[in-house]
PDB file of C-alpha atoms in Angstrom:
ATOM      1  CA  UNK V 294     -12.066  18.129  -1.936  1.00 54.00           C
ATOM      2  CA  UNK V 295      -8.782  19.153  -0.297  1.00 83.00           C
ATOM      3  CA  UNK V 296      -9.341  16.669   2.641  1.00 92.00           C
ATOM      4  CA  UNK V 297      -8.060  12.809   2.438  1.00 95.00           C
ATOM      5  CA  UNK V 298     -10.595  11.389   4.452  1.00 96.00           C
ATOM      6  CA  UNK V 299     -13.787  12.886   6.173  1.00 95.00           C
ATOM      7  CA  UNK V 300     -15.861  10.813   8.602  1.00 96.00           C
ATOM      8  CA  UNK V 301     -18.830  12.706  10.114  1.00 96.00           C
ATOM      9  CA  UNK V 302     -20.896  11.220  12.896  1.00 95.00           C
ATOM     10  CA  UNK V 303     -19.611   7.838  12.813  1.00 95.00           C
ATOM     11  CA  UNK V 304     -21.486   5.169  15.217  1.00 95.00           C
ATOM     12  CA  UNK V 305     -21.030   1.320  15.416  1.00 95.00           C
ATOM     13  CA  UNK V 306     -22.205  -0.506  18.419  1.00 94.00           C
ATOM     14  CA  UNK V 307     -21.737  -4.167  18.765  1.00 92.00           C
ATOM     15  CA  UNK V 308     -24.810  -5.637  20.505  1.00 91.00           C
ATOM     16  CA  UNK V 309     -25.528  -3.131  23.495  1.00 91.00           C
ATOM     17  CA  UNK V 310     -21.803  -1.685  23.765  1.00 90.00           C
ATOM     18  CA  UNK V 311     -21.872   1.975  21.869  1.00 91.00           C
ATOM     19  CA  UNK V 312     -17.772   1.451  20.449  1.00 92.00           C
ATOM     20  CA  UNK V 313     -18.426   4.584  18.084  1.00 93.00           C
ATOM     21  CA  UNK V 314     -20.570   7.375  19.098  1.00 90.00           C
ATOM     22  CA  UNK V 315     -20.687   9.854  16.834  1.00 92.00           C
ATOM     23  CA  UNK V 316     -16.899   9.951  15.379  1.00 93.00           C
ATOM     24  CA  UNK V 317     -15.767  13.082  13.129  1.00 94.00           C
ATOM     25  CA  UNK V 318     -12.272  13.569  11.801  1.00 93.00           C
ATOM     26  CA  UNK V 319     -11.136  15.204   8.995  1.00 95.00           C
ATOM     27  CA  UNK V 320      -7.722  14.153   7.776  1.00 95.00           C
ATOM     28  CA  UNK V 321      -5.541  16.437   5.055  1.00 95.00           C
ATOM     29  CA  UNK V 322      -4.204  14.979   2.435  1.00 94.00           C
ATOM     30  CA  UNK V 323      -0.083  14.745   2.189  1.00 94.00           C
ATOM     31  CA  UNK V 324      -0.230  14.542   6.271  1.00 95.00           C
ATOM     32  CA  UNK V 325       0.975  12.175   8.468  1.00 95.00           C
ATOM     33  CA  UNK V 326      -1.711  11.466  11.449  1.00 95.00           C
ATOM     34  CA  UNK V 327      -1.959   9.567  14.425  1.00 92.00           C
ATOM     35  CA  UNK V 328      -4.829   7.705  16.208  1.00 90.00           C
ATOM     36  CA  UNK V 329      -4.432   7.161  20.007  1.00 85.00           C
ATOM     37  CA  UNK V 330      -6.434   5.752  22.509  1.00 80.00           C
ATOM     38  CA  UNK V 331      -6.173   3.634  25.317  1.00 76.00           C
ATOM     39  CA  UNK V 332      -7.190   0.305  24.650  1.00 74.00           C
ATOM     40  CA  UNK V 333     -10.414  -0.247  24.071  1.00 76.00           C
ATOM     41  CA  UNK V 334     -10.891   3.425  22.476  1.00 78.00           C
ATOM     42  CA  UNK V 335     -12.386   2.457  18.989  1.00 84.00           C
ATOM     43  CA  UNK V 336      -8.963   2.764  17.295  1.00 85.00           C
ATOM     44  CA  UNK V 337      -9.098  -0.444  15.167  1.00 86.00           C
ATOM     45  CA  UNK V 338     -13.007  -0.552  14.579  1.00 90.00           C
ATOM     46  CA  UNK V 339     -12.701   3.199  13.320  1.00 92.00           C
ATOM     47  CA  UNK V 340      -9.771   2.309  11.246  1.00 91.00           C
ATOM     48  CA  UNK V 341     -11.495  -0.641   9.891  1.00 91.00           C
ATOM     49  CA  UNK V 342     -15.050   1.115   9.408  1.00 94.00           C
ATOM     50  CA  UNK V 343     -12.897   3.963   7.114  1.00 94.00           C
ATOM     51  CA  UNK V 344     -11.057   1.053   5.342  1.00 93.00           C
ATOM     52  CA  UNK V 345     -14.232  -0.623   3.984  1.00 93.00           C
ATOM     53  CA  UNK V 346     -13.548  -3.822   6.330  1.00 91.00           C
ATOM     54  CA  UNK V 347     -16.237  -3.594   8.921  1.00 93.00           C
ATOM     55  CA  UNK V 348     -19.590  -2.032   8.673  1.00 95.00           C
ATOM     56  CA  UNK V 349     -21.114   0.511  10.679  1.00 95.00           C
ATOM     57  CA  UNK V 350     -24.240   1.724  11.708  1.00 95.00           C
ATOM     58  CA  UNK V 351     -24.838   5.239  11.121  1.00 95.00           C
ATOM     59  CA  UNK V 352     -22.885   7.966   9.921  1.00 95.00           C
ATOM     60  CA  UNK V 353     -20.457   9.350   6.624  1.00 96.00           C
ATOM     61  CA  UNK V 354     -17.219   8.281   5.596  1.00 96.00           C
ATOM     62  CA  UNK V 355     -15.516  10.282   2.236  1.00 95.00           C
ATOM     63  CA  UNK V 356     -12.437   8.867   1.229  1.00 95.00           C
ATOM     64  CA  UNK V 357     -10.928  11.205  -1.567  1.00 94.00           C
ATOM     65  CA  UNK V 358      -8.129   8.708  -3.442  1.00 93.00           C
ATOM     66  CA  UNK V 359      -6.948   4.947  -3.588  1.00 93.00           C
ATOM     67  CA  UNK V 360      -5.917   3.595  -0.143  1.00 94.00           C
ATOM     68  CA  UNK V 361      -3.203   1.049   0.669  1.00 92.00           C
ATOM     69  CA  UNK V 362      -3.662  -0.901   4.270  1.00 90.00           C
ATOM     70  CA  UNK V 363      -1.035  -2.780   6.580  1.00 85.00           C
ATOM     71  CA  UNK V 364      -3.014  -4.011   9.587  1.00 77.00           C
ATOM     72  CA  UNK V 365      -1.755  -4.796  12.798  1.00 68.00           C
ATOM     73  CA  UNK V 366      -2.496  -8.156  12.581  1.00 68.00           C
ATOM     74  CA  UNK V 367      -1.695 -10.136   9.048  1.00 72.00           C
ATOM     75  CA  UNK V 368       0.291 -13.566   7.792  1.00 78.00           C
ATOM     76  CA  UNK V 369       0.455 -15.164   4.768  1.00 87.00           C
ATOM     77  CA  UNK V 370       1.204 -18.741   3.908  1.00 89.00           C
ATOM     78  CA  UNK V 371       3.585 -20.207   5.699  1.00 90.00           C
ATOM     79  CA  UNK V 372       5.640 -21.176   2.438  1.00 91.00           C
ATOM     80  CA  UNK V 373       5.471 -18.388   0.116  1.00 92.00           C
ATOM     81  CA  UNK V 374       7.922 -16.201  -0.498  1.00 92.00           C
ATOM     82  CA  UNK V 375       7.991 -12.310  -0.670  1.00 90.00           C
ATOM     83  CA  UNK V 376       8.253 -11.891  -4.941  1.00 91.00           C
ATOM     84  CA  UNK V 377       5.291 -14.683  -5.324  1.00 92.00           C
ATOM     85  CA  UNK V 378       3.424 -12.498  -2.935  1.00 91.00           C
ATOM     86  CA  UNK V 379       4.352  -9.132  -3.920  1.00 91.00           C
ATOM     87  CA  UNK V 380       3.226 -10.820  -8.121  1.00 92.00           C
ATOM     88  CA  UNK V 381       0.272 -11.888  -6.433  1.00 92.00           C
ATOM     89  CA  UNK V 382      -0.806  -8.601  -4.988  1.00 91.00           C
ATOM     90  CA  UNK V 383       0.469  -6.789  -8.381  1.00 91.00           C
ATOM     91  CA  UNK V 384      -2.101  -8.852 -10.551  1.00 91.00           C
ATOM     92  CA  UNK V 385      -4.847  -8.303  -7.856  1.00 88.00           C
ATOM     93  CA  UNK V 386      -4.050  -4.657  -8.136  1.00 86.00           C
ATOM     94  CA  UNK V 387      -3.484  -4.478 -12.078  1.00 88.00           C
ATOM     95  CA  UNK V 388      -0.641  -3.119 -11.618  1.00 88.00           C
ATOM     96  CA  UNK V 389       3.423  -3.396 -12.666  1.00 88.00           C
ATOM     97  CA  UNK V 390       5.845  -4.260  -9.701  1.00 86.00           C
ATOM     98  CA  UNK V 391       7.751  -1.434  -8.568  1.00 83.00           C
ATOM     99  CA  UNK V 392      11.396  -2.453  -8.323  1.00 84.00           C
ATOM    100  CA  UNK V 393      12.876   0.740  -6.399  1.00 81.00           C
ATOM    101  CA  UNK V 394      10.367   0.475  -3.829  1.00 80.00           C
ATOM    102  CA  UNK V 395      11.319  -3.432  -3.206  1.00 82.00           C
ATOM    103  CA  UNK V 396      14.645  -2.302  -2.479  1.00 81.00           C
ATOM    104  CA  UNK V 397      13.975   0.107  -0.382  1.00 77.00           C
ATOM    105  CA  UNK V 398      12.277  -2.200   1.547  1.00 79.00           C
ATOM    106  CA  UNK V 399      14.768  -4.451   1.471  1.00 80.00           C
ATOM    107  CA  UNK V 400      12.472  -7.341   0.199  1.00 83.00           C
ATOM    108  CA  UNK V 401      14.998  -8.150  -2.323  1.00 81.00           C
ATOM    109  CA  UNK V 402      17.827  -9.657  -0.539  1.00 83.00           C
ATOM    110  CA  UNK V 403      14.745 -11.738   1.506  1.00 87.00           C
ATOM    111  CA  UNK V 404      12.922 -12.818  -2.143  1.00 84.00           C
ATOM    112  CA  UNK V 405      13.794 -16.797  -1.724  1.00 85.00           C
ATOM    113  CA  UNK V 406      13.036 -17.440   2.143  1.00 91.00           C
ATOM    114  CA  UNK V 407       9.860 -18.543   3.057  1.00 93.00           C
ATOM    115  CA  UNK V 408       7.639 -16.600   4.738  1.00 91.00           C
ATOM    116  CA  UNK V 409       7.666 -18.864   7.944  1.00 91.00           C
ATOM    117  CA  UNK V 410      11.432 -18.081   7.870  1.00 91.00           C
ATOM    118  CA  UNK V 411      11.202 -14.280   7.675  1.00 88.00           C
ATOM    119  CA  UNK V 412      11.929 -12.105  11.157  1.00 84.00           C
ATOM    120  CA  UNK V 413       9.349  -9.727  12.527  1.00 80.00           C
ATOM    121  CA  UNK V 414      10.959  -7.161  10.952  1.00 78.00           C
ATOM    122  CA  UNK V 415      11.352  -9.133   7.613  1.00 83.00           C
ATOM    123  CA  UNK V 416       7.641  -9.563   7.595  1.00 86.00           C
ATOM    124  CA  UNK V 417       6.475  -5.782   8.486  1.00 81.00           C
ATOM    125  CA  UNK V 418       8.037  -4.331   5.634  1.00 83.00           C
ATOM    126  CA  UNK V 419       6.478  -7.226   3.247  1.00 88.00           C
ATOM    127  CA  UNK V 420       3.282  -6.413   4.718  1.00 88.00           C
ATOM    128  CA  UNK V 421       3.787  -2.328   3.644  1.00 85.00           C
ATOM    129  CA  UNK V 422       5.313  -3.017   0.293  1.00 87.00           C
ATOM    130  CA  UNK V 423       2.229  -5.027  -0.214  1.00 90.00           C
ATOM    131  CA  UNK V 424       0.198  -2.452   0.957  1.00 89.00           C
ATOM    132  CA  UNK V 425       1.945   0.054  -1.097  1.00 89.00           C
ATOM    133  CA  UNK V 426       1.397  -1.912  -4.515  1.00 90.00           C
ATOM    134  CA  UNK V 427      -0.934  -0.237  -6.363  1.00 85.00           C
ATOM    135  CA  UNK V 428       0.575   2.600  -5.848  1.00 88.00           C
ATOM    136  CA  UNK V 429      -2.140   3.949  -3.137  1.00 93.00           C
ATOM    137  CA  UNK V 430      -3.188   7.791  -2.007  1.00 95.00           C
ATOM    138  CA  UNK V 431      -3.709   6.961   1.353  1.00 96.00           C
ATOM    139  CA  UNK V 432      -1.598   4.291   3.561  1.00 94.00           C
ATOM    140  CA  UNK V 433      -3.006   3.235   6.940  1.00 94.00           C
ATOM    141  CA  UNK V 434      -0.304   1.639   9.324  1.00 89.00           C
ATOM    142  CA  UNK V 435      -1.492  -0.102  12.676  1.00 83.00           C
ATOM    143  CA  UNK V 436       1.077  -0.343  15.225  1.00 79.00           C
ATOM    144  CA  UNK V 437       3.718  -0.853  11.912  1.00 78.00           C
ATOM    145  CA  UNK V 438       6.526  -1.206  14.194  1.00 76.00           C
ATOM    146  CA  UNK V 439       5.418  -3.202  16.731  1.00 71.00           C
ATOM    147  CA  UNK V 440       7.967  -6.267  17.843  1.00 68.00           C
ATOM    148  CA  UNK V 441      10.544  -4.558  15.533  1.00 71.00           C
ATOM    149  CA  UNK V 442      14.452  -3.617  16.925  1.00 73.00           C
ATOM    150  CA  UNK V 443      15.792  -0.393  16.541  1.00 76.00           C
ATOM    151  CA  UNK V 444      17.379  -1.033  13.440  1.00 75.00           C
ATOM    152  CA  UNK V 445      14.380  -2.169  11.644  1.00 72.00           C
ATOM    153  CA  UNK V 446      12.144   1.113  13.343  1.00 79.00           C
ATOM    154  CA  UNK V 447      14.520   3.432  12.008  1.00 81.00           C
ATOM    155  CA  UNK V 448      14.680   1.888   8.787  1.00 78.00           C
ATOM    156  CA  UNK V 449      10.625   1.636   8.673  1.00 80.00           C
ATOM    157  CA  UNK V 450      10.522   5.488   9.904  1.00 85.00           C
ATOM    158  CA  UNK V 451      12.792   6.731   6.994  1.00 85.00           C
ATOM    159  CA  UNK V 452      10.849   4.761   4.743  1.00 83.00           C
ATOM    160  CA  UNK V 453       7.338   6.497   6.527  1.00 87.00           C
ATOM    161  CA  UNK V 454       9.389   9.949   5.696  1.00 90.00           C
ATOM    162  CA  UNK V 455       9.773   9.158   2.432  1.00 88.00           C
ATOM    163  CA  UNK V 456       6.125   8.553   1.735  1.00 89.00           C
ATOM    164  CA  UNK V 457       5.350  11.664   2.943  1.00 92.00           C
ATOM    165  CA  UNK V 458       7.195  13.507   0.914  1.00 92.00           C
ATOM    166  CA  UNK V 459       6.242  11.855  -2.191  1.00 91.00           C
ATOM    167  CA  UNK V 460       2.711  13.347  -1.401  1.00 92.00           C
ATOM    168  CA  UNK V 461       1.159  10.239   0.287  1.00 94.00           C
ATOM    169  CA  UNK V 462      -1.375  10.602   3.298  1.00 96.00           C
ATOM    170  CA  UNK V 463      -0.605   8.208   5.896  1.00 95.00           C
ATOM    171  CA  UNK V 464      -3.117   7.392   8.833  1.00 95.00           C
ATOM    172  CA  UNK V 465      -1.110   5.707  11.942  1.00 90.00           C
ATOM    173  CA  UNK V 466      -2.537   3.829  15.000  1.00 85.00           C
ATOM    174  CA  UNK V 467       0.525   3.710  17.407  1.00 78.00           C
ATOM    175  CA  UNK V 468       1.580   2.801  21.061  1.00 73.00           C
ATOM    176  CA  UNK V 469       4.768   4.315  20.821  1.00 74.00           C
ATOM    177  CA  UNK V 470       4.487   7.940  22.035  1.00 74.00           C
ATOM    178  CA  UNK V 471       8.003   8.784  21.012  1.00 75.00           C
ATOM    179  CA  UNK V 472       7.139   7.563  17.389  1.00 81.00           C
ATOM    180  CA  UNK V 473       4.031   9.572  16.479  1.00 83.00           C
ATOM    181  CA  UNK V 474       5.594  12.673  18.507  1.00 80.00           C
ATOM    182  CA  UNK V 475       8.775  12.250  15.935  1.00 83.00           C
ATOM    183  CA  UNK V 476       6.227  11.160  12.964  1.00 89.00           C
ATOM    184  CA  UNK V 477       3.415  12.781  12.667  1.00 91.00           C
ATOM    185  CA  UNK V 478       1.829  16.527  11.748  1.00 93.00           C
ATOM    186  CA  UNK V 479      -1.112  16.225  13.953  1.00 94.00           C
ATOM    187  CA  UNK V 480      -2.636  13.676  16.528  1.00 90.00           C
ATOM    188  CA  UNK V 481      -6.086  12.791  17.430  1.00 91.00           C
ATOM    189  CA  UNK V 482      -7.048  10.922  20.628  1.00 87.00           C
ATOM    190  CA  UNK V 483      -9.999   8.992  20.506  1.00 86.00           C
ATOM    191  CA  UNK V 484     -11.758   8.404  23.816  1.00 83.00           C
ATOM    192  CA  UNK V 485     -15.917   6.765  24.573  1.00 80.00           C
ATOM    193  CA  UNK V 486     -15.744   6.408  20.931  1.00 84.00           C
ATOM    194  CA  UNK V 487     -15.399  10.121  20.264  1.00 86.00           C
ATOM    195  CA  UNK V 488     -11.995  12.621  19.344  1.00 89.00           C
ATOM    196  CA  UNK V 489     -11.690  14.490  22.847  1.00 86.00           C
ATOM    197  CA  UNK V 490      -8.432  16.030  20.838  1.00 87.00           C
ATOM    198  CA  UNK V 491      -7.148  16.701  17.545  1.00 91.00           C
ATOM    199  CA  UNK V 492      -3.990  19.080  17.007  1.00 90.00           C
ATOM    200  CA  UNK V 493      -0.170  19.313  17.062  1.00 88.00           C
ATOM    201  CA  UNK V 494       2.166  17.856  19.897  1.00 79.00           C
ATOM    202  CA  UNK V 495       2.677  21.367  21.169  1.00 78.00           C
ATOM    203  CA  UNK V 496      -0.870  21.757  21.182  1.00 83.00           C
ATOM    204  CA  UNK V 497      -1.630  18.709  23.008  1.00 78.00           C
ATOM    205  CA  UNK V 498       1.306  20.479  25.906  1.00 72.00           C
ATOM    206  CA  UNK V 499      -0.440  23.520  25.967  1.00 73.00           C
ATOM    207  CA  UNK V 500      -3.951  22.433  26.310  1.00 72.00           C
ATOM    208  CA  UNK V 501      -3.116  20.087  29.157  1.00 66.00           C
ATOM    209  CA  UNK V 502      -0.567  22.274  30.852  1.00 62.00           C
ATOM    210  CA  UNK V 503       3.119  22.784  30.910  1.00 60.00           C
ATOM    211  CA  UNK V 504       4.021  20.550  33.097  1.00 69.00           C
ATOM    212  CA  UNK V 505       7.093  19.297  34.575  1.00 75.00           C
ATOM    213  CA  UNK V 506       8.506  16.700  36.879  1.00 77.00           C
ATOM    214  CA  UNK V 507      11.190  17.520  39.166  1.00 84.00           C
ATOM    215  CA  UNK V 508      13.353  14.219  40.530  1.00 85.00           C
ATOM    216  CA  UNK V 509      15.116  14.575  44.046  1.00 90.00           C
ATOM    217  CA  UNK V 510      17.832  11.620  45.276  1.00 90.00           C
ATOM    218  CA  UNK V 511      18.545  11.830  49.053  1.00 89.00           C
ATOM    219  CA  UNK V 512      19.864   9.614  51.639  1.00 86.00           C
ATOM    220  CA  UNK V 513      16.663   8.572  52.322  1.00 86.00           C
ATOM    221  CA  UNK V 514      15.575   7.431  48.852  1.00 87.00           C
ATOM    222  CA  UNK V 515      14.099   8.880  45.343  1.00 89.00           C
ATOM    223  CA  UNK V 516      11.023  11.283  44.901  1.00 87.00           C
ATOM    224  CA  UNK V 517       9.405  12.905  41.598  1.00 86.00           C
ATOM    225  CA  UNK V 518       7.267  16.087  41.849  1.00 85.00           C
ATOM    226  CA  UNK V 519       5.052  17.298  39.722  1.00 79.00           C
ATOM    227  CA  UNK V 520       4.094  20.976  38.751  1.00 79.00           C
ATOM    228  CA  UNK V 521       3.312  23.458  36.349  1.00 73.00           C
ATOM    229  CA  UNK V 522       5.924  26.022  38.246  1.00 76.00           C
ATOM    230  CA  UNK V 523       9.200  24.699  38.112  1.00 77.00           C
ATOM    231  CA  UNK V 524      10.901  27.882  40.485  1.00 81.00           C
ATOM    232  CA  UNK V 525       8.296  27.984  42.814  1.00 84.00           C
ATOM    233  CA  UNK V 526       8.367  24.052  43.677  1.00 87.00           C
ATOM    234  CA  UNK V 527      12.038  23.878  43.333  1.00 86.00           C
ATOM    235  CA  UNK V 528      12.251  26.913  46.418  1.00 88.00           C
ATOM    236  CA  UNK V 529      10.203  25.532  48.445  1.00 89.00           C
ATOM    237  CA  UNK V 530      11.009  21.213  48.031  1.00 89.00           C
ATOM    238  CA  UNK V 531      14.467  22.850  48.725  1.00 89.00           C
ATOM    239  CA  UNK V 532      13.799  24.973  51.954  1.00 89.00           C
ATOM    240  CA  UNK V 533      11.298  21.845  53.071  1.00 89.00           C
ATOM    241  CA  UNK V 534      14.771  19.650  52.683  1.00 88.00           C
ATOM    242  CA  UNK V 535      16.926  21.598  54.417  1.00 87.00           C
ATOM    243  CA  UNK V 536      14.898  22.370  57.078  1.00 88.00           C
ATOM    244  CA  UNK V 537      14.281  18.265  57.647  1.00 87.00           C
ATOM    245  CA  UNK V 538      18.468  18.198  57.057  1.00 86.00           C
ATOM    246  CA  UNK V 539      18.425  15.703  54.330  1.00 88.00           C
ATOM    247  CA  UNK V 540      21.043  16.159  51.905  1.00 87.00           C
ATOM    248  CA  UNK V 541      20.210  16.312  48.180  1.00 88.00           C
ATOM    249  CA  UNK V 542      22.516  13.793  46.262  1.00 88.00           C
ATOM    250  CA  UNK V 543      20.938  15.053  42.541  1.00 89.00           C
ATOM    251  CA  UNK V 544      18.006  16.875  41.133  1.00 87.00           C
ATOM    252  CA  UNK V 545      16.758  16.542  38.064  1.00 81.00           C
ATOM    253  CA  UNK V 546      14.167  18.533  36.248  1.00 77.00           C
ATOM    254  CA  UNK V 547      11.775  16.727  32.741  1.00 68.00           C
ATOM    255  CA  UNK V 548       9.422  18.498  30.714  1.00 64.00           C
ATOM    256  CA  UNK V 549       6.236  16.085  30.477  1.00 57.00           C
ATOM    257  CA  UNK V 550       6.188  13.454  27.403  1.00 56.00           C
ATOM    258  CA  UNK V 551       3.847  12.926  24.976  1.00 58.00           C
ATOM    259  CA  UNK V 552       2.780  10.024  26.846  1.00 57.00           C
ATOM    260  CA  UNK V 553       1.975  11.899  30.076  1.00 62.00           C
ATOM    261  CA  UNK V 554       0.355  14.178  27.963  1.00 61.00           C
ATOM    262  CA  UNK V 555      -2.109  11.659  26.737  1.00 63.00           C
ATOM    263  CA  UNK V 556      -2.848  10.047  29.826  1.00 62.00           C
ATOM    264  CA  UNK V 557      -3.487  13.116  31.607  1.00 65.00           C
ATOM    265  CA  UNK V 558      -5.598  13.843  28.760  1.00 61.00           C
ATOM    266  CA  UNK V 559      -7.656  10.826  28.673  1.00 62.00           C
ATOM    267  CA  UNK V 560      -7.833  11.001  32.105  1.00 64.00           C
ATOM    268  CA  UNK V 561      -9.719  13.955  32.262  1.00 59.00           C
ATOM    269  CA  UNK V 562     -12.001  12.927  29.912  1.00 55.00           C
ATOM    270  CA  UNK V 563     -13.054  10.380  31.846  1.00 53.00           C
ATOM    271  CA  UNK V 564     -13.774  11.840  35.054  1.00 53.00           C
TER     272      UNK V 564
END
């Protein structure tokens, strides 16, 4: 089995609201791959039907190799500190503490404060060095860098980076456009409880359309265009302009983000 993870015609429903309906996704193993979806999607509930945590109704789910989880949501007792947690996880595990890893996370210089005490950073890379204990195939991240600064997301991301290259498959649910477009091999967006999309970021642009947005300042104020042809629109916003004599102050020409990407693609898919 070269695959990570397989799910095939995943459904879960809760009560009469279909969440699930009919889910496949294969994921490779050593790859780094992002779930999106609008809220409300399915992300979690498929995340937490593949990790064993919530059941489902009908459908397969392979998982080929041990699998490590830091959910988007976790605490621990208010008092303990990191190393009593990180022992306690290592004896649920059966498994030595790995020292290098701690430091890389930084958990060492954090080992006496309570975890009441700890930031929000402090805390997210507890909760992936105990996920990574055990020393797991497969790591699933949701939203791992959420309420962190930028210090503590580029320190999480080079530590993501480094788990990749080690061999590890990591599955990650994210807001943050600009992370899983810097991140990740391939994304999947999950929309009515089904992938509408699964490919590269340059796959995503070319299956919507290259689009672009072109910003105009003038006396009179800002506008943003949109269009797939940047010297056509650009000739004729101009002529339109000059013809109405308003000056331009500054033009300024974008090539569509990730994010517009995925809303334009979501938005399609539900029309």
């Amino acid at each position: 089995m070269n695959c990570a993870i397989q799910v095939c015609g995943l459904k879960k429903s809760y009560g009469s609201h279909r969440v699930l309906n009919g889910l496949d996704l294969q994921i490779e193993k050593g790859e780094i791959y992002a779930l999106l979806g609008v809220n409300g999607a399915g992300k979690t509930t498929s995340l937490e039907c593949i990790e064993g945590l919530r059941n489902y109704d009908s459908g397969t789910i392979l998982v080929n190799g041990k699998m490590g989880i830091q959910l988007q949501s976790s605490s621990l007792p208010a008092h303990i500190k990191p190393m009593e947690a990180v022992k306690l996880f290592a004896k649920w595990n059966k498994t030595k503490i790995d020292s290098t890893m701690l430091n890389a996370l930084g958990l060492k210089e954090i080992e006496k404060k309570p975890y009441n005490q700890l930031s929000t950073g402090q805390k997210r890379r507890l909760h992936l060095a105990l996920a990574l204990i055990g020393n797991p195939d497969i790591i699933f991240l949701d939203e791992p860098t959420a309420g962190l600064d930028v210090e503590g997301r580029i320190s999480l991301h080079e530590q993501i980076r480094k788990l990749k290259s080690s061999g590890k498959t990591i599955v990650l649910a994210s807001h943050d456009m600009a992370e899983v477009e810097t991140l990740c091999d391939r994304i999947a967006i999950l929309n009515n409880g089904a992938i509408v999309f699964c490919g590269t970021a340059s796959e995503l642009t070319d299956k919507v359309g290259k689009k672009y947005f072109i910003h105009i300042k003038t006396q009179q104020g800002d506008s943003t265009f949109e269009t797939d042809n940047i010297e056509d629109t650009l000739i004729s916003l101009l002529a339109d302009l000059k013809q109405k004599e308003m000056h331009v102050l500054d033009i300024k020409v974008d090539r569509g983000t990730l994010e517009q990407h995925f809303m334009e693609m979501t938005r399609r898919e539900t029309e």
